[in-house]
Short mmCIF file of C-alpha atoms and ligand atoms in Angstrom, two decimals:
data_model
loop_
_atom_site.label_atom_id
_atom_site.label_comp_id
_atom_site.label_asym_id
_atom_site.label_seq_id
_atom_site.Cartn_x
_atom_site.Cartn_y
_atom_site.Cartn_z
CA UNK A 1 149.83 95.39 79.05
CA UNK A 2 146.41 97.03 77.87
CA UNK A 3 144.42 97.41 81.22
CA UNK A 4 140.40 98.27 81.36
CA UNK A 5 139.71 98.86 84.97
CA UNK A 6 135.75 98.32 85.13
CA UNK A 7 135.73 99.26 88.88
CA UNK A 8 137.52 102.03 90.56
CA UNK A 9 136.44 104.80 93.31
CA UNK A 10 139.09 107.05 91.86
CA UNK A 11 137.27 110.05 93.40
CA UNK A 12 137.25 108.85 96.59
CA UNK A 13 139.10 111.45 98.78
CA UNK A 14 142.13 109.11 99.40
CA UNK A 15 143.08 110.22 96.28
CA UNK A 16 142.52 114.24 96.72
CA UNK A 17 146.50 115.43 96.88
CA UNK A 18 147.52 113.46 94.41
CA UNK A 19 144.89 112.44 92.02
CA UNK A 20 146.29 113.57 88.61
CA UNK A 21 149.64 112.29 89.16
CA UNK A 22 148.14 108.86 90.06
CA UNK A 23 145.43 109.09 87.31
CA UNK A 24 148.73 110.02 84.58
CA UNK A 25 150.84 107.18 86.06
CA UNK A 26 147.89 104.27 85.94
CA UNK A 27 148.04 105.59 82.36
CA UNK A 28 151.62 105.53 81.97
CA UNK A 29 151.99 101.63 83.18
CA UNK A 30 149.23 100.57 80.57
CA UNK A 31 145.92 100.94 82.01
CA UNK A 32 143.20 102.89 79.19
CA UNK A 33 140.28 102.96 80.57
CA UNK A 34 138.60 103.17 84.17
CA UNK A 35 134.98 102.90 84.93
CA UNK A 36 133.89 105.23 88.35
CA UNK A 37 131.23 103.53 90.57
CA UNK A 38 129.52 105.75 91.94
CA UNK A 39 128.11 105.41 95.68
CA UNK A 40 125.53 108.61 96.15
CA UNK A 41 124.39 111.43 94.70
CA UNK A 42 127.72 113.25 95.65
CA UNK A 43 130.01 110.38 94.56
CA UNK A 44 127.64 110.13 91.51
CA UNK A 45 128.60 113.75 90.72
CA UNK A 46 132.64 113.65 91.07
CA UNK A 47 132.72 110.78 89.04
CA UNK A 48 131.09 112.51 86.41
CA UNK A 49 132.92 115.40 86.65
CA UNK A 50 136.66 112.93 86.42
CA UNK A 51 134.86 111.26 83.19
CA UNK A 52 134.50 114.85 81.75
CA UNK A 53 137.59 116.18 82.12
CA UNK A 54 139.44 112.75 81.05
CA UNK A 55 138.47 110.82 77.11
CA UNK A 56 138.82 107.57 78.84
CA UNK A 57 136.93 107.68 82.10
CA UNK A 58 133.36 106.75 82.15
CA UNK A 59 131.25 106.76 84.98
CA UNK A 60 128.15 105.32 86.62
CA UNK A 61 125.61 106.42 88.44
CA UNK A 62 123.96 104.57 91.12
CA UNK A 63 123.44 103.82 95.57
CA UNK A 64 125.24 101.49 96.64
CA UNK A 65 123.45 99.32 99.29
CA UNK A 66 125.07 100.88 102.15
CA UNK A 67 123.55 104.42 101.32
CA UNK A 68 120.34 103.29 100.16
CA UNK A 69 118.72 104.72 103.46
CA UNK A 70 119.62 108.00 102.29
CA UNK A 71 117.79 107.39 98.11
CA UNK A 72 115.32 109.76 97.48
CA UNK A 73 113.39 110.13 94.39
CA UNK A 74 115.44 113.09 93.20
CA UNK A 75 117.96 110.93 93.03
CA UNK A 76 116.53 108.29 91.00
CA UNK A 77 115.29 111.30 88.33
CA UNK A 78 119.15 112.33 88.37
CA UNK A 79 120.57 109.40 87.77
CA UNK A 80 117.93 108.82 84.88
CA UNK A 81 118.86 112.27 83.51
CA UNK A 82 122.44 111.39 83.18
CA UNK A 83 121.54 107.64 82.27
CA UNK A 84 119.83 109.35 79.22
CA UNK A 85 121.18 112.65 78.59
CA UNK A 86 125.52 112.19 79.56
CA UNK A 87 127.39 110.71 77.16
CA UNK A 88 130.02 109.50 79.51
CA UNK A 89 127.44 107.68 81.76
CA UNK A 90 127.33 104.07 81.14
CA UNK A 91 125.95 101.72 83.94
CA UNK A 92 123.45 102.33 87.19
CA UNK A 93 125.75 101.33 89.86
CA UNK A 94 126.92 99.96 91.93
CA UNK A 95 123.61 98.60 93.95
CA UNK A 96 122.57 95.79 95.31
CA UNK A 97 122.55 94.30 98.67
CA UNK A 98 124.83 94.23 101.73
CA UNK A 99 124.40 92.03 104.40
CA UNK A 100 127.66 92.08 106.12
CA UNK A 101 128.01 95.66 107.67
CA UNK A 102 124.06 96.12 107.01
CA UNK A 103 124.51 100.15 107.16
CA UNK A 104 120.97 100.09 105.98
CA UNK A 105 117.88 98.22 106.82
CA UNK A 106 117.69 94.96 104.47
CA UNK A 107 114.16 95.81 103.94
CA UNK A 108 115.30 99.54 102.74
CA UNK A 109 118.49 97.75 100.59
CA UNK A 110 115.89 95.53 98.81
CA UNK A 111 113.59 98.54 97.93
CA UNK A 112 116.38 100.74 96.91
CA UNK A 113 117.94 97.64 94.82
CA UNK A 114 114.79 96.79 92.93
CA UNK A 115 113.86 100.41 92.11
CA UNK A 116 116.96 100.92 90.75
CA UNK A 117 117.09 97.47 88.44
CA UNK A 118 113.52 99.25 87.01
CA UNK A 119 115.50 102.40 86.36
CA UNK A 120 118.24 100.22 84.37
CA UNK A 121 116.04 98.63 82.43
CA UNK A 122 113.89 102.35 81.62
CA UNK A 123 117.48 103.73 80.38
CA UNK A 124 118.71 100.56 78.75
CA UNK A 125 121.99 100.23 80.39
CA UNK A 126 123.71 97.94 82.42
CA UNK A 127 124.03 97.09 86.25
CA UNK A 128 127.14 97.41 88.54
CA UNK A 129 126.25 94.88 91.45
CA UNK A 130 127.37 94.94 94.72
CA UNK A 131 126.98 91.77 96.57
CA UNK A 132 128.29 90.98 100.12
CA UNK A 133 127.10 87.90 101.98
CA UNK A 134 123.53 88.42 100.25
CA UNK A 135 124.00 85.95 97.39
CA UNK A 136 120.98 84.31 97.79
CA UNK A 137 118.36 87.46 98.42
CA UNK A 138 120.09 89.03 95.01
CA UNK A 139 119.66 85.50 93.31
CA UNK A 140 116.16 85.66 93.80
CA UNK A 141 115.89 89.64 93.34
CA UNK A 142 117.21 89.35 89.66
CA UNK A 143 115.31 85.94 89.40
CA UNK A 144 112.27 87.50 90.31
CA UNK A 145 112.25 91.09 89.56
CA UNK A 146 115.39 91.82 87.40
CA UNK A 147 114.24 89.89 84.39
CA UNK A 148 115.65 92.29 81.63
CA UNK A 149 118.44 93.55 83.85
CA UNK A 150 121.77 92.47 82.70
CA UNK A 151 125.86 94.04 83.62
CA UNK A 152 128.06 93.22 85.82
CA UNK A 153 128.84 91.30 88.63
CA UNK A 154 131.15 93.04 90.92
CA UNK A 155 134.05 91.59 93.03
CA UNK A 156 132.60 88.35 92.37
CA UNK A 157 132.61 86.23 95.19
CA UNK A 158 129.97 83.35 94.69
CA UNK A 159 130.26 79.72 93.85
CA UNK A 160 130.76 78.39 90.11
CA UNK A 161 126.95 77.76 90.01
CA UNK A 162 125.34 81.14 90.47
CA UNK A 163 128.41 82.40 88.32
CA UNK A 164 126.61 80.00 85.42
CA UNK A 165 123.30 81.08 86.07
CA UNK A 166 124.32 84.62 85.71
CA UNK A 167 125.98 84.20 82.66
CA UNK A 168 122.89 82.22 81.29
CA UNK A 169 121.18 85.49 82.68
CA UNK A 170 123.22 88.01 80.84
CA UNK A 171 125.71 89.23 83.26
CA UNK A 172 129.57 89.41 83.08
CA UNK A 173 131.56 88.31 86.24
CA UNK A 174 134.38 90.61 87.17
CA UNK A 175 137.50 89.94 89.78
CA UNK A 176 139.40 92.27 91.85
CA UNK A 177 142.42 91.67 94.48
CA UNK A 178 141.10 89.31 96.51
CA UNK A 179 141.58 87.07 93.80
CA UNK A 180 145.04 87.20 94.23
CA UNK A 181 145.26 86.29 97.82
CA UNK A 182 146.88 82.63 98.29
CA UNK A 183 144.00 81.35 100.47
CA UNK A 184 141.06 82.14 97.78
CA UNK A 185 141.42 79.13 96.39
CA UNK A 186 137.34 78.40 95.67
CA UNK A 187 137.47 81.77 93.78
CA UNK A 188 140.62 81.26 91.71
CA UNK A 189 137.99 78.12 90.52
CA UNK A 190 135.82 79.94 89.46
CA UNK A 191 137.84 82.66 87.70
CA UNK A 192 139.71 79.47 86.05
CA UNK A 193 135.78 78.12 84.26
CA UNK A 194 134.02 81.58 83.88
CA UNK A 195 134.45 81.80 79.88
CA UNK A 196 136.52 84.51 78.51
CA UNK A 197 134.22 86.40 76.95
CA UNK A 198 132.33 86.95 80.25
CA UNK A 199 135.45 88.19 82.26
CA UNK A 200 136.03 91.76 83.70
CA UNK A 201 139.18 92.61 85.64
CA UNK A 202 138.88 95.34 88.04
CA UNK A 203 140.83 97.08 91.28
CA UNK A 204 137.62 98.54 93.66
CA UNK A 205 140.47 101.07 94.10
CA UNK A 206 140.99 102.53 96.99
CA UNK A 207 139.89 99.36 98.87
CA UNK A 208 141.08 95.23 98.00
CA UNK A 209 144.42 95.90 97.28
CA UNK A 210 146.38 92.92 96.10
CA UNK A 211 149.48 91.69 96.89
CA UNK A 212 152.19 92.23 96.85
CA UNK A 213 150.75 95.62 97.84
CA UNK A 214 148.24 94.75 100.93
CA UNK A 215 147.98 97.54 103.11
CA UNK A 216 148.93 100.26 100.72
CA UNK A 217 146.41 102.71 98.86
CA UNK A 218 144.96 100.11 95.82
CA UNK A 219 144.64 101.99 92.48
CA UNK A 220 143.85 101.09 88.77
CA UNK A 221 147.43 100.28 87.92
CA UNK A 222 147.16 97.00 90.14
CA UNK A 223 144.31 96.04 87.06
CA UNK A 224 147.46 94.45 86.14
CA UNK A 225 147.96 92.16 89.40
CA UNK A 226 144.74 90.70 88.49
CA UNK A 227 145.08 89.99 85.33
CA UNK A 228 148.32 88.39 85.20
CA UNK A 229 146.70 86.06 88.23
CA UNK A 230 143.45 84.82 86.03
CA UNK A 231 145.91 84.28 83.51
CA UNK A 232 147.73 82.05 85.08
CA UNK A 233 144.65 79.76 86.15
CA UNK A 234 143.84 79.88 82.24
CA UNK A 235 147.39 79.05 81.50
CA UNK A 236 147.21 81.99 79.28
CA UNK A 237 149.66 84.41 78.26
CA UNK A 238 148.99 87.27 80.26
CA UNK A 239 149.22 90.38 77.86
CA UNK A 240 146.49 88.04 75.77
CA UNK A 241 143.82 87.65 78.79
CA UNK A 242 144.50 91.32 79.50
CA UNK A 243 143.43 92.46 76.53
CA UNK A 244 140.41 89.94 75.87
CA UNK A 245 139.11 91.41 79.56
CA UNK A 246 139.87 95.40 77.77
CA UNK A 247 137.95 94.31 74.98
CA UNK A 248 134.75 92.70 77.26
CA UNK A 249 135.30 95.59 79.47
CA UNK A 250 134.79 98.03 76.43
CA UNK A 251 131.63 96.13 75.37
CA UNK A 252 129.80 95.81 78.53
CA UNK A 253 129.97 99.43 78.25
CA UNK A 254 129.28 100.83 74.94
CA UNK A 255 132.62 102.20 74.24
CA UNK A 256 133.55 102.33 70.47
ZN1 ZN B 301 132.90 99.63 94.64
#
């Protein structure tokens, strides 16, 4: 199966004693490409530094909503720098808004959010959202002030109705792991009517690992986990969704 993992912290230090290894066997069971979120300005950096020593990684460079107390305007010129200037840089993410562990202020997480949409939209490239019990406050965010913004939604996990109004807005809608968990049965809905061409598969490696795995380290070779799951909701063969998500996944990106 050809694999395009569009979300995966692969330079998180969970992986720092074996990281090669796992990177050569996620490309030994099928998987070709792997996008790395970034989280910060350090995050930002190792991921850049994986996508340059590997052809296939890419990377993108963004706060996430949890750091966003920390965003500073070097930052933002960085980012911008790399969003213009590093050919393996292909997204601002992942940001958006976080109101479940609130880490930062929501007031701070809005600011941080909005000023980076204007940054996506400066450097033409796509968005990696994070959204986490803020679906409505992001609705009205790209409603309001993303017009011109489109990418990626992230571990989707809204209803079938903002999943239509962000495909009407431009955006892709991507699935990890919990997907795959028997009781998420609204989700495996929506995975079932979100149209095929606006379908990204993804891990969120090390975290959301699927099962038959839960518990365990996740990592880009459980892309496949996922795929064969939506696949079954479309009553598709799986090796054919799997490659129709590589091929949206290599689009939403750029990637010849
Ligand atoms: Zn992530």
């Amino acid at each position: 199966m050809k694999l395009f993992d569009t979300h995966a912290h692969i330079n998180d230090n969970r992986f720092d004693n074996d990281r090669a290894d796992m990177i050569q066997s996620c490309f030994d069971a099928g998987v070709e490409y792997i996008m790395i979120p970034g989280v910060d300005r350090g995050t930002v950096e190792s991921g850049v530094a994986l996508a340059e020593a590997y052809p296939n990684l890419y990377a993108a460079a963004g706060t996430h909503p949890h750091e966003s107390k920390d965003f500073t305007d070097a930052d933002y010129e960085y980012y911008k720098e790399l969003a213009l200037h590093h050919g393996k840089v292909r997204a601002i993410g992942e940001i958006g808004l976080d109101y479940y562990y609130d880490f930062s202020d929501r007031d701070t997480q809005k600011r941080v959010f909005v000023r980076q949409l204007e940054l996506a939209r400066d450097v033409d490239l796509p968005i990696i959202i994070h959204d986490r019990d803020a679906h409505g406050a992001i609705m009205d965010i790209l409603r309001n002030e993303g017009k011109g913004n489109w990418g990626i939604f992230h571990c989707y996990s809204g209803s079938w109705d903002m999943a239509k109004e962000l495909i009407k807005m431009g955006y892709y809608i991507s699935f990890a792991g919990p997907v795959v968990f028997p009781k998420s049965t609204s989700l495996k809905e929506v995975a079932r009517q979100v149209p095929l061409d606006r379908i990204l598969i993804e891990t969120d490696s090390p975290y959301l690992t699927p099962p038959p795995f839960r518990g365990r380290r996740n990592d880009p070779s459980k892309t496949q986990f996922v795929a064969e799951e939506i696949a079954v909701l479309k009553g598709m063969d799986a090796n054919e969704f799997a490659a129709i998500a590589y091929e949206n996944g290599k689009r939403v990106f750029g990637i010849e």
